[in-house]
Amino acid sequence: DPLVFYPFAANPQIENPKSGAVYSANSQHDTTAYGVMHPGYYTANVRMLRIEELLQGRDNLVVDDMKPMVNDHFSKADADLAHILFAIIKMSGDTALSELFKPLQSWKGDHTLNSTEPVLYYPLLYHLMYETFADELGDENFDQYLNTHLMKRTNFRIFEMEESLWFDNLYTDQKESKSDVVLRAAEKSKNQLTSQFPNADLPQWGNVHTIEFAHPMGAVSPLDKIFNVGPFPIRGTNESVNQQSFKQNDQGFYPVQHGPQMRILIDMADIEGSVSINPTGQSGNIFSEFYSDQAEMFVNGQFRPQLMNRQEIEKSKSGRLKFVAQ
């Protein structure tokens, strides 16, 4: 049981920071009250640092400046890790592996619809995690591990380390190094990609990273064709500001499992000029024209006016929903 509780004033908080901006992206900030870093189930700080980078040195931002920020699809941390892994592969002298993963050498971390580097990177990352952790955790616990923020926070630390107890495989006589697990993962990734794409023609990210907005009634075929919206190819990744998260796997397809429920941009000096978008539409009625009319706009990073003025609403309304008490 807890021995004592912090006072409410000691809760993690940011108030009027010198930067002039407040952001978190579900990460742990270092500016907390009482100077206490509270342990917690935070995600990796990759998105938070990207927001900081995008805001740095920019004043007098307007709504149009923010649109590309909330749709940003870069993950520098994944690019940095990819560079480390490719350097190990290149040093091995394995020409086939080096040639296959060479695009990772100069990857900037972009996850556009036509990017191909992520198609190479994520199989490599999955097999690297498996080779590193599965012998200690077992397959069932490893599968659970893939669903956690701990996994995200660990990847960008442990694979930058030169040595770790985790790199050694418990079921072999020799002691494996970081290079050993990376090369084993690279070989497995090559086999997966060769099996998945026999003609060696890698698809683009939008071909394997898709989003489908599922309705409870669409859980079984053929109702999914009626109730579900999508699938659509979509930009982004687990650790981009435009977070379109998927579970790491060895199948090579990455359907989005969760992402933003809505995007809203508000200029406090112009409330009526605010814009928003939601993933599907404003009606839960499959027969309504507003059931899925925002889906493609959402996927494409577009916005629509968020009507805040009663006169504008009255002028542009297409109908009225009236609730009557019985």
mmCIF file of C-alpha atoms in Angstrom:
data_model
loop_
_atom_site.group_PDB
_atom_site.id
_atom_site.type_symbol
_atom_site.label_atom_id
_atom_site.label_comp_id
_atom_site.label_asym_id
_atom_site.label_seq_id
_atom_site.Cartn_x
_atom_site.Cartn_y
_atom_site.Cartn_z
ATOM 1 C CA ASP A 1 0.000 0.000 0.000
ATOM 2 C CA PRO A 2 1.134 3.599 -0.519
ATOM 3 C CA LEU A 3 2.898 5.027 2.537
ATOM 4 C CA VAL A 4 2.107 8.620 1.655
ATOM 5 C CA PHE A 5 0.560 10.604 -1.187
ATOM 6 C CA TYR A 6 1.994 13.604 -2.971
ATOM 7 C CA PRO A 7 -0.095 16.759 -2.596
ATOM 8 C CA PHE A 8 -2.209 17.657 -5.606
ATOM 9 C CA ALA A 9 0.146 20.562 -6.362
ATOM 10 C CA ALA A 10 2.925 18.038 -7.043
ATOM 11 C CA ASN A 11 1.091 16.399 -9.941
ATOM 12 C CA PRO A 12 3.000 16.492 -13.243
ATOM 13 C CA GLN A 13 2.209 19.860 -14.769
ATOM 14 C CA ILE A 14 3.540 22.563 -17.034
ATOM 15 C CA GLU A 15 2.514 26.159 -16.518
ATOM 16 C CA ASN A 16 3.716 29.064 -18.629
ATOM 17 C CA PRO A 17 6.985 27.438 -19.767
ATOM 18 C CA LYS A 18 9.731 29.651 -21.200
ATOM 19 C CA SER A 19 9.253 28.032 -24.608
ATOM 20 C CA GLY A 20 5.721 29.417 -24.750
ATOM 21 C CA ALA A 21 4.342 26.038 -25.779
ATOM 22 C CA VAL A 22 2.701 23.197 -23.876
ATOM 23 C CA TYR A 23 2.881 19.701 -25.362
ATOM 24 C CA SER A 24 3.304 16.112 -24.200
ATOM 25 C CA ALA A 25 2.288 13.451 -26.773
ATOM 26 C CA ASN A 26 1.789 11.083 -23.799
ATOM 27 C CA SER A 27 5.454 11.414 -22.838
ATOM 28 C CA GLN A 28 7.088 12.341 -19.550
ATOM 29 C CA HIS A 29 8.051 16.001 -19.395
ATOM 30 C CA ASP A 30 11.069 17.102 -17.401
ATOM 31 C CA THR A 31 9.382 20.263 -16.088
ATOM 32 C CA THR A 32 7.293 18.897 -13.229
ATOM 33 C CA ALA A 33 6.335 20.489 -9.940
ATOM 34 C CA TYR A 34 8.552 19.971 -6.875
ATOM 35 C CA GLY A 35 11.348 18.842 -9.201
ATOM 36 C CA VAL A 36 10.040 15.265 -9.009
ATOM 37 C CA MET A 37 10.169 12.944 -12.013
ATOM 38 C CA HIS A 38 7.094 10.794 -11.424
ATOM 39 C CA PRO A 39 7.353 7.192 -12.633
ATOM 40 C CA GLY A 40 4.506 6.276 -14.914
ATOM 41 C CA TYR A 41 3.295 4.468 -17.979
ATOM 42 C CA TYR A 42 4.541 7.036 -20.467
ATOM 43 C CA THR A 43 5.270 6.370 -24.098
ATOM 44 C CA ALA A 44 8.603 7.081 -25.796
ATOM 45 C CA ASN A 45 9.486 10.772 -26.083
ATOM 46 C CA VAL A 46 9.964 10.601 -29.858
ATOM 47 C CA ARG A 47 6.777 12.450 -30.770
ATOM 48 C CA MET A 48 7.264 15.033 -28.037
ATOM 49 C CA LEU A 49 10.772 15.840 -29.288
ATOM 50 C CA ARG A 50 9.499 16.104 -32.864
ATOM 51 C CA ILE A 51 6.849 18.611 -31.758
ATOM 52 C CA GLU A 52 9.564 20.573 -29.968
ATOM 53 C CA GLU A 53 11.652 20.554 -33.143
ATOM 54 C CA LEU A 54 8.760 21.722 -35.315
ATOM 55 C CA LEU A 55 7.935 24.583 -32.934
ATOM 56 C CA GLN A 56 11.492 25.710 -32.280
ATOM 57 C CA GLY A 57 12.227 29.275 -33.318
ATOM 58 C CA ARG A 58 8.747 29.862 -34.707
ATOM 59 C CA ASP A 59 6.526 32.658 -33.427
ATOM 60 C CA ASN A 60 3.133 34.003 -34.424
ATOM 61 C CA LEU A 61 1.921 30.649 -35.702
ATOM 62 C CA VAL A 62 -1.452 30.570 -37.423
ATOM 63 C CA VAL A 63 -3.828 27.707 -38.128
ATOM 64 C CA ASP A 64 -2.340 27.019 -41.565
ATOM 65 C CA ASP A 65 1.106 26.615 -39.952
ATOM 66 C CA MET A 66 -0.240 23.934 -37.652
ATOM 67 C CA LYS A 67 -1.881 21.770 -40.331
ATOM 68 C CA PRO A 68 1.351 20.153 -41.600
ATOM 69 C CA MET A 69 2.568 19.762 -38.011
ATOM 70 C CA VAL A 70 -0.345 17.618 -36.863
ATOM 71 C CA ASN A 71 -0.004 15.591 -40.079
ATOM 72 C CA ASP A 72 3.771 15.142 -39.718
ATOM 73 C CA HIS A 73 4.829 11.588 -40.643
ATOM 74 C CA PHE A 74 8.541 11.589 -39.696
ATOM 75 C CA SER A 75 10.170 9.489 -36.980
ATOM 76 C CA LYS A 76 13.790 10.529 -36.520
ATOM 77 C CA ALA A 77 14.321 7.928 -33.791
ATOM 78 C CA ASP A 78 13.419 5.113 -36.189
ATOM 79 C CA ALA A 79 15.707 6.592 -38.845
ATOM 80 C CA ASP A 80 18.595 6.846 -36.361
ATOM 81 C CA LEU A 81 18.089 3.231 -35.301
ATOM 82 C CA ALA A 82 17.909 2.110 -38.935
ATOM 83 C CA HIS A 83 21.284 3.773 -39.597
ATOM 84 C CA ILE A 84 22.837 1.915 -36.651
ATOM 85 C CA LEU A 85 21.472 -1.431 -37.818
ATOM 86 C CA PHE A 86 22.571 -0.924 -41.422
ATOM 87 C CA ALA A 87 26.095 -0.014 -40.304
ATOM 88 C CA ILE A 88 26.335 -3.401 -38.538
ATOM 89 C CA ILE A 89 24.964 -5.218 -41.590
ATOM 90 C CA LYS A 90 27.441 -3.431 -43.870
ATOM 91 C CA MET A 91 30.394 -4.269 -41.615
ATOM 92 C CA SER A 92 29.475 -7.963 -41.768
ATOM 93 C CA GLY A 93 30.556 -8.120 -45.394
ATOM 94 C CA ASP A 94 27.369 -9.928 -46.410
ATOM 95 C CA THR A 95 26.798 -8.436 -49.862
ATOM 96 C CA ALA A 96 23.234 -9.719 -50.254
ATOM 97 C CA LEU A 97 22.100 -8.284 -46.928
ATOM 98 C CA SER A 98 23.918 -4.992 -47.487
ATOM 99 C CA GLU A 99 22.357 -4.558 -50.906
ATOM 100 C CA LEU A 100 18.855 -5.328 -49.626
ATOM 101 C CA PHE A 101 18.968 -2.941 -46.657
ATOM 102 C CA LYS A 102 21.077 -0.217 -48.314
ATOM 103 C CA PRO A 103 18.137 2.260 -48.567
ATOM 104 C CA LEU A 104 18.135 2.441 -44.750
ATOM 105 C CA GLN A 105 21.576 4.065 -44.860
ATOM 106 C CA SER A 106 20.180 7.448 -45.892
ATOM 107 C CA TRP A 107 16.574 7.142 -44.694
ATOM 108 C CA LYS A 108 15.242 10.331 -43.093
ATOM 109 C CA GLY A 109 12.416 8.630 -41.190
ATOM 110 C CA ASP A 110 9.641 9.639 -43.594
ATOM 111 C CA HIS A 111 6.479 7.525 -43.760
ATOM 112 C CA THR A 112 4.735 8.838 -46.868
ATOM 113 C CA LEU A 113 2.428 6.649 -48.923
ATOM 114 C CA ASN A 114 5.213 6.014 -51.441
ATOM 115 C CA SER A 115 8.091 5.492 -48.981
ATOM 116 C CA THR A 116 9.761 2.097 -49.332
ATOM 117 C CA GLU A 117 12.282 2.254 -46.480
ATOM 118 C CA PRO A 118 9.683 1.439 -43.785
ATOM 119 C CA VAL A 119 8.842 -1.775 -45.658
ATOM 120 C CA LEU A 120 12.469 -2.819 -45.099
ATOM 121 C CA TYR A 121 12.831 -1.410 -41.617
ATOM 122 C CA TYR A 122 9.897 -2.885 -39.709
ATOM 123 C CA PRO A 123 10.591 -6.561 -40.512
ATOM 124 C CA LEU A 124 14.180 -5.933 -39.410
ATOM 125 C CA LEU A 125 12.991 -4.292 -36.186
ATOM 126 C CA TYR A 126 10.504 -7.065 -35.412
ATOM 127 C CA HIS A 127 12.994 -9.891 -35.898
ATOM 128 C CA LEU A 128 15.608 -7.946 -33.935
ATOM 129 C CA MET A 129 13.222 -7.645 -30.997
ATOM 130 C CA TYR A 130 12.349 -11.333 -31.258
ATOM 131 C CA GLU A 131 15.985 -12.428 -31.348
ATOM 132 C CA THR A 132 16.747 -10.188 -28.382
ATOM 133 C CA PHE A 133 13.833 -10.805 -26.029
ATOM 134 C CA ALA A 134 11.863 -13.927 -26.971
ATOM 135 C CA ASP A 135 14.320 -16.412 -25.446
ATOM 136 C CA GLU A 136 13.932 -14.776 -22.034
ATOM 137 C CA LEU A 137 10.241 -13.907 -22.266
ATOM 138 C CA GLY A 138 8.808 -16.838 -24.211
ATOM 139 C CA ASP A 139 6.515 -16.382 -27.205
ATOM 140 C CA GLU A 140 3.341 -15.590 -25.243
ATOM 141 C CA ASN A 141 4.931 -12.916 -23.083
ATOM 142 C CA PHE A 142 6.841 -11.543 -26.068
ATOM 143 C CA ASP A 143 3.547 -11.106 -27.907
ATOM 144 C CA GLN A 144 2.184 -9.204 -24.904
ATOM 145 C CA TYR A 145 5.347 -7.114 -24.779
ATOM 146 C CA LEU A 146 4.647 -5.901 -28.321
ATOM 147 C CA ASN A 147 1.447 -4.241 -27.056
ATOM 148 C CA THR A 148 3.222 -2.061 -24.487
ATOM 149 C CA HIS A 149 4.723 1.416 -24.271
ATOM 150 C CA LEU A 150 7.673 -0.317 -22.578
ATOM 151 C CA MET A 151 8.535 -1.864 -25.933
ATOM 152 C CA LYS A 152 8.578 1.559 -27.597
ATOM 153 C CA ARG A 153 10.717 3.100 -24.868
ATOM 154 C CA THR A 154 13.150 0.172 -24.870
ATOM 155 C CA ASN A 155 13.878 -0.025 -28.612
ATOM 156 C CA PHE A 156 15.416 3.420 -28.860
ATOM 157 C CA ARG A 157 17.751 2.742 -25.925
ATOM 158 C CA ILE A 158 18.854 -0.880 -25.916
ATOM 159 C CA PHE A 159 19.751 -1.113 -29.599
ATOM 160 C CA GLU A 160 21.987 1.933 -29.287
ATOM 161 C CA MET A 161 23.930 0.148 -26.527
ATOM 162 C CA GLU A 162 26.971 -1.873 -27.483
ATOM 163 C CA GLU A 163 26.412 -4.534 -24.821
ATOM 164 C CA SER A 164 23.417 -5.940 -22.968
ATOM 165 C CA LEU A 165 22.578 -9.183 -21.200
ATOM 166 C CA TRP A 166 19.523 -9.414 -23.434
ATOM 167 C CA PHE A 167 21.627 -9.928 -26.573
ATOM 168 C CA ASP A 168 22.813 -13.354 -25.402
ATOM 169 C CA ASN A 169 20.554 -16.250 -26.392
ATOM 170 C CA LEU A 170 19.858 -18.477 -23.388
ATOM 171 C CA TYR A 171 19.505 -21.588 -25.567
ATOM 172 C CA THR A 172 22.935 -21.542 -27.200
ATOM 173 C CA ASP A 173 26.366 -22.389 -25.818
ATOM 174 C CA GLN A 174 28.096 -19.324 -27.210
ATOM 175 C CA LYS A 175 27.556 -15.755 -26.016
ATOM 176 C CA GLU A 176 25.839 -13.691 -28.690
ATOM 177 C CA SER A 177 26.701 -10.028 -29.245
ATOM 178 C CA LYS A 178 24.652 -7.168 -30.590
ATOM 179 C CA SER A 179 26.070 -7.808 -34.063
ATOM 180 C CA ASP A 180 25.032 -11.455 -33.853
ATOM 181 C CA VAL A 181 21.379 -10.675 -33.142
ATOM 182 C CA VAL A 182 21.261 -7.914 -35.754
ATOM 183 C CA LEU A 183 22.642 -10.179 -38.478
ATOM 184 C CA ARG A 184 20.343 -13.027 -37.506
ATOM 185 C CA ALA A 185 17.405 -10.623 -37.619
ATOM 186 C CA ALA A 186 18.537 -9.306 -40.997
ATOM 187 C CA GLU A 187 18.679 -12.827 -42.429
ATOM 188 C CA LYS A 188 15.203 -13.616 -41.134
ATOM 189 C CA SER A 189 13.916 -10.326 -42.529
ATOM 190 C CA LYS A 190 15.392 -11.121 -45.932
ATOM 191 C CA ASN A 191 13.660 -14.507 -45.919
ATOM 192 C CA GLN A 192 10.359 -12.893 -44.929
ATOM 193 C CA LEU A 193 10.567 -10.215 -47.604
ATOM 194 C CA THR A 194 11.640 -12.722 -50.259
ATOM 195 C CA SER A 195 8.708 -14.956 -49.395
ATOM 196 C CA GLN A 196 6.280 -12.050 -49.241
ATOM 197 C CA PHE A 197 7.506 -10.333 -52.408
ATOM 198 C CA PRO A 198 9.107 -13.042 -54.589
ATOM 199 C CA ASN A 199 9.831 -10.726 -57.509
ATOM 200 C CA ALA A 200 11.974 -8.495 -55.241
ATOM 201 C CA ASP A 201 9.743 -5.536 -56.070
ATOM 202 C CA LEU A 202 9.113 -3.946 -52.682
ATOM 203 C CA PRO A 203 5.742 -2.248 -52.251
ATOM 204 C CA GLN A 204 5.288 1.280 -51.018
ATOM 205 C CA TRP A 205 4.361 2.044 -47.411
ATOM 206 C CA GLY A 206 0.771 2.874 -48.375
ATOM 207 C CA ASN A 207 0.347 -0.653 -49.760
ATOM 208 C CA VAL A 208 1.075 -2.325 -46.416
ATOM 209 C CA HIS A 209 0.099 0.396 -43.905
ATOM 210 C CA THR A 210 -3.648 0.873 -44.082
ATOM 211 C CA ILE A 211 -6.506 2.032 -41.884
ATOM 212 C CA GLU A 212 -10.039 0.701 -41.669
ATOM 213 C CA PHE A 213 -12.638 2.255 -39.388
ATOM 214 C CA ALA A 214 -14.458 -0.760 -38.029
ATOM 215 C CA HIS A 215 -18.072 -0.850 -36.881
ATOM 216 C CA PRO A 216 -19.116 -3.479 -34.271
ATOM 217 C CA MET A 217 -21.514 -4.905 -36.842
ATOM 218 C CA GLY A 218 -18.666 -5.182 -39.332
ATOM 219 C CA ALA A 219 -16.722 -7.716 -37.282
ATOM 220 C CA VAL A 220 -17.867 -10.545 -39.552
ATOM 221 C CA SER A 221 -18.016 -10.878 -43.327
ATOM 222 C CA PRO A 222 -19.887 -9.739 -45.378
ATOM 223 C CA LEU A 223 -21.173 -7.074 -42.971
ATOM 224 C CA ASP A 224 -17.722 -5.469 -42.945
ATOM 225 C CA LYS A 225 -18.303 -4.397 -46.554
ATOM 226 C CA ILE A 226 -21.438 -2.550 -45.437
ATOM 227 C CA PHE A 227 -20.570 -1.061 -42.064
ATOM 228 C CA ASN A 228 -16.793 -0.592 -42.079
ATOM 229 C CA VAL A 229 -15.199 2.472 -43.657
ATOM 230 C CA GLY A 230 -12.054 1.809 -45.657
ATOM 231 C CA PRO A 231 -9.470 0.438 -45.803
ATOM 232 C CA PHE A 232 -7.347 3.376 -46.965
ATOM 233 C CA PRO A 233 -3.570 3.666 -47.370
ATOM 234 C CA ILE A 234 -2.311 6.112 -44.760
ATOM 235 C CA ARG A 235 0.861 8.017 -43.861
ATOM 236 C CA GLY A 236 2.506 7.947 -40.464
ATOM 237 C CA THR A 237 3.704 5.344 -38.004
ATOM 238 C CA ASN A 238 3.773 4.484 -34.307
ATOM 239 C CA GLU A 239 6.115 7.317 -33.356
ATOM 240 C CA SER A 240 5.214 10.144 -35.726
ATOM 241 C CA VAL A 241 3.191 13.191 -34.646
ATOM 242 C CA ASN A 242 0.480 11.868 -36.947
ATOM 243 C CA GLN A 243 0.390 8.680 -34.936
ATOM 244 C CA GLN A 244 -1.077 5.799 -36.932
ATOM 245 C CA SER A 245 -0.121 2.901 -34.710
ATOM 246 C CA PHE A 246 0.148 -0.766 -35.583
ATOM 247 C CA LYS A 247 1.415 -3.880 -33.854
ATOM 248 C CA GLN A 248 4.883 -5.068 -34.839
ATOM 249 C CA ASN A 249 4.683 -8.435 -36.615
ATOM 250 C CA ASP A 250 6.408 -10.817 -39.021
ATOM 251 C CA GLN A 251 3.613 -10.730 -41.614
ATOM 252 C CA GLY A 252 4.717 -7.543 -43.359
ATOM 253 C CA PHE A 253 1.305 -5.853 -43.233
ATOM 254 C CA TYR A 254 0.618 -3.117 -40.703
ATOM 255 C CA PRO A 255 -3.086 -2.284 -40.272
ATOM 256 C CA VAL A 256 -3.597 0.715 -38.007
ATOM 257 C CA GLN A 257 -4.929 -0.180 -34.569
ATOM 258 C CA HIS A 258 -5.259 3.283 -33.083
ATOM 259 C CA GLY A 259 -4.662 6.921 -33.879
ATOM 260 C CA PRO A 260 -6.140 10.389 -33.346
ATOM 261 C CA GLN A 261 -9.875 10.429 -32.638
ATOM 262 C CA MET A 262 -10.150 13.972 -33.948
ATOM 263 C CA ARG A 263 -7.946 16.808 -35.127
ATOM 264 C CA ILE A 264 -8.889 20.315 -34.015
ATOM 265 C CA LEU A 265 -7.003 23.564 -34.678
ATOM 266 C CA ILE A 266 -8.199 26.670 -32.843
ATOM 267 C CA ASP A 267 -6.826 30.185 -32.987
ATOM 268 C CA MET A 268 -7.943 31.734 -29.691
ATOM 269 C CA ALA A 269 -8.007 35.134 -31.407
ATOM 270 C CA ASP A 270 -10.361 33.759 -34.063
ATOM 271 C CA ILE A 271 -12.524 31.058 -32.510
ATOM 272 C CA GLU A 272 -14.958 31.086 -35.422
ATOM 273 C CA GLY A 273 -12.110 30.399 -37.833
ATOM 274 C CA SER A 274 -11.261 27.071 -36.190
ATOM 275 C CA VAL A 275 -11.086 23.868 -38.239
ATOM 276 C CA SER A 276 -11.461 20.198 -37.414
ATOM 277 C CA ILE A 277 -11.822 16.742 -38.893
ATOM 278 C CA ASN A 278 -12.818 13.378 -37.493
ATOM 279 C CA PRO A 279 -11.999 9.924 -38.853
ATOM 280 C CA THR A 280 -15.355 9.092 -40.423
ATOM 281 C CA GLY A 281 -18.350 11.423 -40.154
ATOM 282 C CA GLN A 282 -20.786 13.010 -37.733
ATOM 283 C CA SER A 283 -23.491 10.366 -37.931
ATOM 284 C CA GLY A 284 -23.519 6.799 -36.697
ATOM 285 C CA ASN A 285 -26.346 5.979 -39.104
ATOM 286 C CA ILE A 286 -25.081 3.852 -41.969
ATOM 287 C CA PHE A 287 -27.745 5.386 -44.241
ATOM 288 C CA SER A 288 -26.760 8.971 -43.465
ATOM 289 C CA GLU A 289 -24.725 10.998 -45.960
ATOM 290 C CA PHE A 290 -22.633 12.055 -42.947
ATOM 291 C CA TYR A 291 -21.673 8.497 -41.952
ATOM 292 C CA SER A 292 -18.309 8.476 -43.730
ATOM 293 C CA ASP A 293 -18.058 11.770 -45.606
ATOM 294 C CA GLN A 294 -14.957 12.897 -43.660
ATOM 295 C CA ALA A 295 -12.981 9.653 -43.885
ATOM 296 C CA GLU A 296 -10.920 10.417 -46.984
ATOM 297 C CA MET A 297 -10.360 14.009 -45.851
ATOM 298 C CA PHE A 298 -9.032 12.688 -42.523
ATOM 299 C CA VAL A 299 -6.721 10.198 -44.206
ATOM 300 C CA ASN A 300 -5.430 12.895 -46.577
ATOM 301 C CA GLY A 301 -4.723 15.339 -43.731
ATOM 302 C CA GLN A 302 -7.434 17.808 -44.715
ATOM 303 C CA PHE A 303 -9.712 19.921 -42.527
ATOM 304 C CA ARG A 304 -13.158 21.507 -42.677
ATOM 305 C CA PRO A 305 -14.512 24.634 -40.960
ATOM 306 C CA GLN A 306 -15.684 24.009 -37.409
ATOM 307 C CA LEU A 307 -18.857 26.076 -37.317
ATOM 308 C CA MET A 308 -19.075 28.067 -34.081
ATOM 309 C CA ASN A 309 -21.451 30.852 -35.101
ATOM 310 C CA ARG A 310 -25.184 30.210 -34.715
ATOM 311 C CA GLN A 311 -26.103 32.308 -37.742
ATOM 312 C CA GLU A 312 -23.667 30.375 -39.958
ATOM 313 C CA ILE A 313 -25.018 27.093 -38.647
ATOM 314 C CA GLU A 314 -28.627 28.124 -39.307
ATOM 315 C CA LYS A 315 -27.682 29.272 -42.817
ATOM 316 C CA SER A 316 -25.804 26.118 -43.813
ATOM 317 C CA LYS A 317 -27.826 23.430 -42.003
ATOM 318 C CA SER A 318 -29.317 20.611 -44.049
ATOM 319 C CA GLY A 319 -31.833 19.491 -41.447
ATOM 320 C CA ARG A 320 -32.846 19.591 -37.819
ATOM 321 C CA LEU A 321 -32.869 16.752 -35.285
ATOM 322 C CA LYS A 322 -35.546 17.322 -32.666
ATOM 323 C CA PHE A 323 -35.694 15.429 -29.348
ATOM 324 C CA VAL A 324 -39.099 15.310 -27.702
ATOM 325 C CA ALA A 325 -39.585 14.231 -24.073
ATOM 326 C CA GLN A 326 -42.311 11.641 -23.565
#
